[in-house]
Amino acid sequence: MRSNQRSRVNILGSGTCVPSLERYPCSILVRRDEMQILVDAGPGTMGQLLKLGVHIDDIDMILLSHFHLDHCAEVAPIIFATKYPRFDREKPLTLAGGSGIRDLFEGLNQVFGRSLDMEDSDFRIIEFPEKGRLDFKEMGIGYTRVIHKPESRAYRFTDPSGFCIVYSGDTDFSEDLIEFSEDADVLICESALPDALKIDKHLTPSLAGEIASRAGVKKLVLTHFYPECDDADMEGECRNTYGGDLVLARDLMEV
Ligand SMILES: [Zn+2]
Ligand SMILES: [Zn+2]
């Protein structure tokens, strides 16, 4: 049943591949009414979903930002588990992402003895070019390439009420991402390491803050924390460049 409900988003994993009981690897859940979009699927995502009362059969789409393991290692297990005879999926599953996602799936399926084969009516793959927009059910999903890997995409979800959530995926600083995030209600932005430990192709709190400030986003959520972030003043560093509503992601929180 449809309503005027606004989209909601939960952080499933706010960490990386470094093992942690507090921070699972990257994944968020975007949902509105019955529609559920899993954005990234790091190891442990199925269990994190269950903690929110969401079963994999409820997921309409798995959307990947890129193909690093902390963002996509659970894809094969999710598709394999979907075939478990006692599960009763009532809607097709879409797997979507940047260039090479079809090859990624085919490679996994080959390695695992074609155990991921699904009926065409139950499963489809969408491969995004560098920039564009997909209308998926009632959700508009904009995408744009970001600076991390060739297939890396940031996503912008706009629901019929106009509420807008942007997810950066992994990225370095870019003017494109500022433009792409313009006036978003929520920007979920990677901030992998503190300012002093900045590495190539990742952001830090003050850079994420600069993107959010210049884009005029209403709420900034920092996520994708390496353990080094636990010893740093991530909020204080972000406050050097951003004065708006600020949240440091925690697993399972709704933002
Ligand atoms: Zn990455
Ligand atoms: Zn990552």
CSV table of C-alpha atoms and ligand atoms in Angstrom, one decimal:
chain,number,residue,atom,x,y,z
A,1,MET,CA,0.0,0.0,0.0
A,2,ARG,CA,1.3,3.4,-0.9
A,3,SER,CA,1.5,6.4,1.5
A,4,ASN,CA,3.0,9.8,1.7
A,5,GLN,CA,5.7,8.4,3.9
A,6,ARG,CA,9.1,9.9,3.5
A,7,SER,CA,12.1,7.6,2.6
A,8,ARG,CA,14.0,6.3,5.6
A,9,VAL,CA,17.6,5.2,5.8
A,10,ASN,CA,19.4,2.9,8.2
A,11,ILE,CA,23.1,2.4,8.5
A,12,LEU,CA,23.8,-1.3,8.5
A,13,GLY,CA,27.5,-1.1,8.6
A,14,SER,CA,29.6,2.1,9.4
A,15,GLY,CA,33.0,0.4,9.3
A,16,THR,CA,35.4,-1.3,7.0
A,17,CYS,CA,36.7,-4.8,6.5
A,18,VAL,CA,38.7,-4.5,9.7
A,19,PRO,CA,36.9,-6.8,12.1
A,20,SER,CA,34.8,-5.0,14.7
A,21,LEU,CA,31.8,-5.9,16.8
A,22,GLU,CA,30.7,-2.2,16.8
A,23,ARG,CA,31.1,-1.4,13.1
A,24,TYR,CA,30.2,-3.9,10.4
A,25,PRO,CA,31.5,-3.3,6.8
A,26,CYS,CA,29.7,-0.9,4.5
A,27,SER,CA,26.0,-1.1,3.8
A,28,ILE,CA,22.9,1.1,4.2
A,29,LEU,CA,19.2,0.4,3.7
A,30,VAL,CA,17.0,2.9,1.9
A,31,ARG,CA,13.3,2.2,2.2
A,32,ARG,CA,9.9,3.8,1.5
A,33,ASP,CA,6.6,1.9,2.1
A,34,GLU,CA,7.2,-1.6,0.8
A,35,MET,CA,10.3,-0.8,-1.3
A,36,GLN,CA,13.7,-1.6,0.1
A,37,ILE,CA,17.0,-0.8,-1.5
A,38,LEU,CA,20.2,-2.3,-0.1
A,39,VAL,CA,23.1,0.0,-0.9
A,40,ASP,CA,26.3,-1.9,-0.7
A,41,ALA,CA,26.5,-5.3,0.9
A,42,GLY,CA,29.7,-5.8,2.9
A,43,PRO,CA,30.3,-9.0,4.8
A,44,GLY,CA,27.6,-9.6,7.5
A,45,THR,CA,24.9,-7.6,5.8
A,46,MET,CA,22.2,-10.3,6.0
A,47,GLY,CA,22.6,-10.6,9.8
A,48,GLN,CA,22.5,-6.8,10.1
A,49,LEU,CA,19.3,-6.7,8.1
A,50,LEU,CA,17.7,-9.3,10.4
A,51,LYS,CA,18.5,-7.1,13.4
A,52,LEU,CA,16.2,-4.5,11.8
A,53,GLY,CA,13.5,-7.1,11.1
A,54,VAL,CA,14.2,-7.1,7.4
A,55,HIS,CA,14.6,-10.3,5.5
A,56,ILE,CA,16.6,-10.6,2.3
A,57,ASP,CA,13.3,-11.5,0.5
A,58,ASP,CA,12.1,-8.0,1.3
A,59,ILE,CA,14.9,-6.4,-0.7
A,60,ASP,CA,14.0,-5.1,-4.2
A,61,MET,CA,17.4,-4.0,-5.3
A,62,ILE,CA,21.0,-4.4,-4.3
A,63,LEU,CA,22.9,-1.3,-5.5
A,64,LEU,CA,26.7,-1.4,-5.3
A,65,SER,CA,28.9,1.7,-5.1
A,66,HIS,CA,32.0,-0.3,-6.2
A,67,PHE,CA,33.5,-3.7,-6.0
A,68,HIS,CA,35.8,-3.6,-3.0
A,69,LEU,CA,35.1,-6.4,-0.6
A,70,ASP,CA,34.0,-4.2,2.3
A,71,HIS,CA,31.1,-3.1,0.0
A,72,CYS,CA,30.1,-6.2,-2.0
A,73,ALA,CA,31.4,-9.5,-0.4
A,74,GLU,CA,27.8,-10.4,0.7
A,75,VAL,CA,26.3,-10.3,-2.8
A,76,ALA,CA,26.9,-13.9,-3.6
A,77,PRO,CA,25.7,-15.2,-0.3
A,78,ILE,CA,22.5,-13.1,-0.6
A,79,ILE,CA,21.7,-14.3,-4.0
A,80,PHE,CA,22.5,-17.9,-3.0
A,81,ALA,CA,20.4,-17.7,0.1
A,82,THR,CA,17.5,-16.2,-1.9
A,83,LYS,CA,17.2,-19.6,-3.6
A,84,TYR,CA,16.6,-21.4,-0.4
A,85,PRO,CA,13.4,-23.3,-1.1
A,86,ARG,CA,11.7,-22.3,2.2
A,87,PHE,CA,12.1,-18.7,1.4
A,88,ASP,CA,9.3,-17.2,-0.6
A,89,ARG,CA,10.4,-14.2,-2.5
A,90,GLU,CA,7.4,-12.5,-4.1
A,91,LYS,CA,9.2,-9.8,-6.1
A,92,PRO,CA,12.1,-9.8,-8.5
A,93,LEU,CA,15.6,-8.9,-7.3
A,94,THR,CA,17.6,-6.3,-9.2
A,95,LEU,CA,21.4,-6.1,-8.9
A,96,ALA,CA,22.8,-2.7,-10.1
A,97,GLY,CA,26.0,-0.9,-10.2
A,98,GLY,CA,28.7,0.7,-12.3
A,99,SER,CA,30.6,-0.7,-15.3
A,100,GLY,CA,31.6,-4.3,-14.9
A,101,ILE,CA,28.7,-5.5,-12.6
A,102,ARG,CA,27.6,-8.0,-15.1
A,103,ASP,CA,31.1,-9.5,-15.2
A,104,LEU,CA,31.3,-9.4,-11.4
A,105,PHE,CA,28.2,-11.5,-11.2
A,106,GLU,CA,29.2,-13.9,-13.9
A,107,GLY,CA,32.6,-14.3,-12.4
A,108,LEU,CA,31.1,-15.1,-9.0
A,109,ASN,CA,28.6,-17.5,-10.5
A,110,GLN,CA,31.3,-19.3,-12.4
A,111,VAL,CA,33.6,-19.6,-9.3
A,112,PHE,CA,30.7,-21.0,-7.3
A,113,GLY,CA,29.6,-23.6,-9.8
A,114,ARG,CA,26.7,-21.6,-11.2
A,115,SER,CA,25.0,-21.8,-7.9
A,116,LEU,CA,23.8,-18.2,-8.3
A,117,ASP,CA,21.7,-19.0,-11.4
A,118,MET,CA,18.2,-17.5,-11.2
A,119,GLU,CA,15.2,-17.4,-13.5
A,120,ASP,CA,15.2,-14.3,-15.8
A,121,SER,CA,11.8,-13.3,-14.4
A,122,ASP,CA,13.2,-13.3,-10.8
A,123,PHE,CA,16.5,-11.6,-11.3
A,124,ARG,CA,18.0,-8.8,-13.5
A,125,ILE,CA,21.2,-6.9,-13.6
A,126,ILE,CA,21.5,-3.2,-14.5
A,127,GLU,CA,24.9,-1.7,-15.4
A,128,PHE,CA,25.1,2.1,-15.1
A,129,PRO,CA,27.1,4.3,-17.4
A,130,GLU,CA,29.1,7.1,-15.7
A,131,LYS,CA,26.2,9.5,-15.1
A,132,GLY,CA,22.4,9.3,-15.4
A,133,ARG,CA,19.2,8.5,-13.6
A,134,LEU,CA,17.0,5.4,-13.2
A,135,ASP,CA,13.4,5.5,-12.2
A,136,PHE,CA,12.9,2.5,-9.9
A,137,LYS,CA,9.3,2.0,-8.7
A,138,GLU,CA,8.5,5.4,-7.1
A,139,MET,CA,12.2,6.2,-6.4
A,140,GLY,CA,14.4,8.3,-8.7
A,141,ILE,CA,18.0,7.1,-8.5
A,142,GLY,CA,20.6,9.4,-9.9
A,143,TYR,CA,24.2,8.2,-10.2
A,144,THR,CA,27.5,9.7,-11.0
A,145,ARG,CA,31.1,8.5,-11.2
A,146,VAL,CA,33.3,9.3,-8.2
A,147,ILE,CA,37.0,9.2,-7.7
A,148,HIS,CA,37.9,5.8,-6.3
A,149,LYS,CA,37.7,2.9,-8.8
A,150,PRO,CA,36.6,3.0,-12.5
A,151,GLU,CA,33.1,1.6,-11.6
A,152,SER,CA,32.6,3.8,-8.5
A,153,ARG,CA,29.3,5.6,-8.4
A,154,ALA,CA,27.6,7.9,-5.9
A,155,TYR,CA,23.8,7.7,-5.7
A,156,ARG,CA,21.1,10.2,-5.2
A,157,PHE,CA,17.6,8.9,-4.1
A,158,THR,CA,14.7,11.2,-4.6
A,159,ASP,CA,11.2,10.1,-3.5
A,160,PRO,CA,7.9,11.5,-4.7
A,161,SER,CA,7.8,13.9,-1.7
A,162,GLY,CA,11.0,15.4,-3.0
A,163,PHE,CA,13.0,14.1,0.0
A,164,CYS,CA,16.5,13.4,-1.2
A,165,ILE,CA,19.3,11.2,0.2
A,166,VAL,CA,22.8,11.1,-1.3
A,167,TYR,CA,25.3,8.3,-0.7
A,168,SER,CA,28.9,9.1,-1.6
A,169,GLY,CA,30.3,5.5,-1.7
A,170,ASP,CA,34.1,5.6,-1.4
A,171,THR,CA,35.6,8.7,-3.0
A,172,ASP,CA,38.1,11.5,-2.9
A,173,PHE,CA,37.2,15.1,-3.0
A,174,SER,CA,35.5,16.3,-6.2
A,175,GLU,CA,33.6,19.3,-7.5
A,176,ASP,CA,31.3,16.7,-9.2
A,177,LEU,CA,30.2,15.3,-5.9
A,178,ILE,CA,29.4,18.8,-4.6
A,179,GLU,CA,27.2,19.5,-7.6
A,180,PHE,CA,25.6,16.0,-7.3
A,181,SER,CA,24.8,16.6,-3.6
A,182,GLU,CA,23.3,20.0,-4.1
A,183,ASP,CA,20.5,20.8,-1.6
A,184,ALA,CA,20.2,17.1,-0.5
A,185,ASP,CA,18.2,16.5,2.7
A,186,VAL,CA,20.8,13.9,3.8
A,187,LEU,CA,24.3,13.3,2.6
A,188,ILE,CA,25.8,10.0,3.8
A,189,CYS,CA,29.5,10.6,3.1
A,190,GLU,CA,32.5,8.4,3.6
A,191,SER,CA,35.1,9.8,6.0
A,192,ALA,CA,37.5,6.9,6.2
A,193,LEU,CA,40.3,8.5,8.2
A,194,PRO,CA,41.0,11.6,10.3
A,195,ASP,CA,42.3,14.7,8.6
A,196,ALA,CA,46.0,14.0,9.6
A,197,LEU,CA,45.9,10.5,8.1
A,198,LYS,CA,44.3,11.4,4.7
A,199,ILE,CA,45.0,8.9,2.0
A,200,ASP,CA,44.4,9.0,-1.7
A,201,LYS,CA,40.9,8.2,-3.0
A,202,HIS,CA,39.2,8.6,0.4
A,203,LEU,CA,37.8,11.6,2.4
A,204,THR,CA,38.3,12.9,5.9
A,205,PRO,CA,35.9,14.8,8.2
A,206,SER,CA,36.9,18.3,7.1
A,207,LEU,CA,36.7,17.4,3.4
A,208,ALA,CA,33.3,15.7,3.8
A,209,GLY,CA,32.3,18.9,5.7
A,210,GLU,CA,33.5,21.1,2.9
A,211,ILE,CA,31.5,19.1,0.3
A,212,ALA,CA,28.3,19.3,2.5
A,213,SER,CA,28.7,23.0,3.1
A,214,ARG,CA,29.2,24.0,-0.5
A,215,ALA,CA,26.4,21.7,-1.6
A,216,GLY,CA,24.1,23.1,1.0
A,217,VAL,CA,23.0,19.8,2.4
A,218,LYS,CA,20.7,19.8,5.5
A,219,LYS,CA,22.2,16.8,7.3
A,220,LEU,CA,25.6,15.3,7.0
A,221,VAL,CA,26.2,11.7,8.1
A,222,LEU,CA,29.8,10.6,8.3
A,223,THR,CA,30.5,6.9,7.9
A,224,HIS,CA,33.0,4.2,6.7
A,225,PHE,CA,35.3,4.7,9.8
A,226,TYR,CA,38.6,2.9,10.0
A,227,PRO,CA,39.7,2.1,13.6
A,228,GLU,CA,42.0,5.1,13.6
A,229,CYS,CA,38.8,7.3,13.7
A,230,ASP,CA,38.0,6.1,17.2
A,231,ASP,CA,41.0,8.0,18.6
A,232,ALA,CA,40.3,11.2,16.7
A,233,ASP,CA,37.9,14.1,17.1
A,234,MET,CA,35.9,13.4,13.9
A,235,GLU,CA,33.1,15.7,14.9
A,236,GLY,CA,35.5,18.6,15.7
A,237,GLU,CA,37.4,18.1,12.5
A,238,CYS,CA,34.2,18.2,10.5
A,239,ARG,CA,33.1,21.4,12.4
A,240,ASN,CA,36.1,23.2,10.8
A,241,THR,CA,34.2,23.2,7.5
A,242,TYR,CA,30.5,22.4,8.3
A,243,GLY,CA,28.0,24.1,10.6
A,244,GLY,CA,24.8,22.1,9.8
A,245,ASP,CA,23.2,19.1,11.3
A,246,LEU,CA,25.9,16.5,11.8
A,247,VAL,CA,25.7,12.8,12.7
A,248,LEU,CA,28.5,10.2,13.2
A,249,ALA,CA,27.1,6.9,11.9
A,250,ARG,CA,26.6,4.0,14.2
A,251,ASP,CA,25.4,0.5,13.0
A,252,LEU,CA,21.7,0.0,12.8
A,253,MET,CA,20.8,3.7,13.5
A,254,GLU,CA,18.1,5.4,11.5
A,255,VAL,CA,19.2,8.8,10.1
B,1,ZN,ZN,36.7,1.2,-1.8
B,2,ZN,ZN,35.4,1.1,1.3
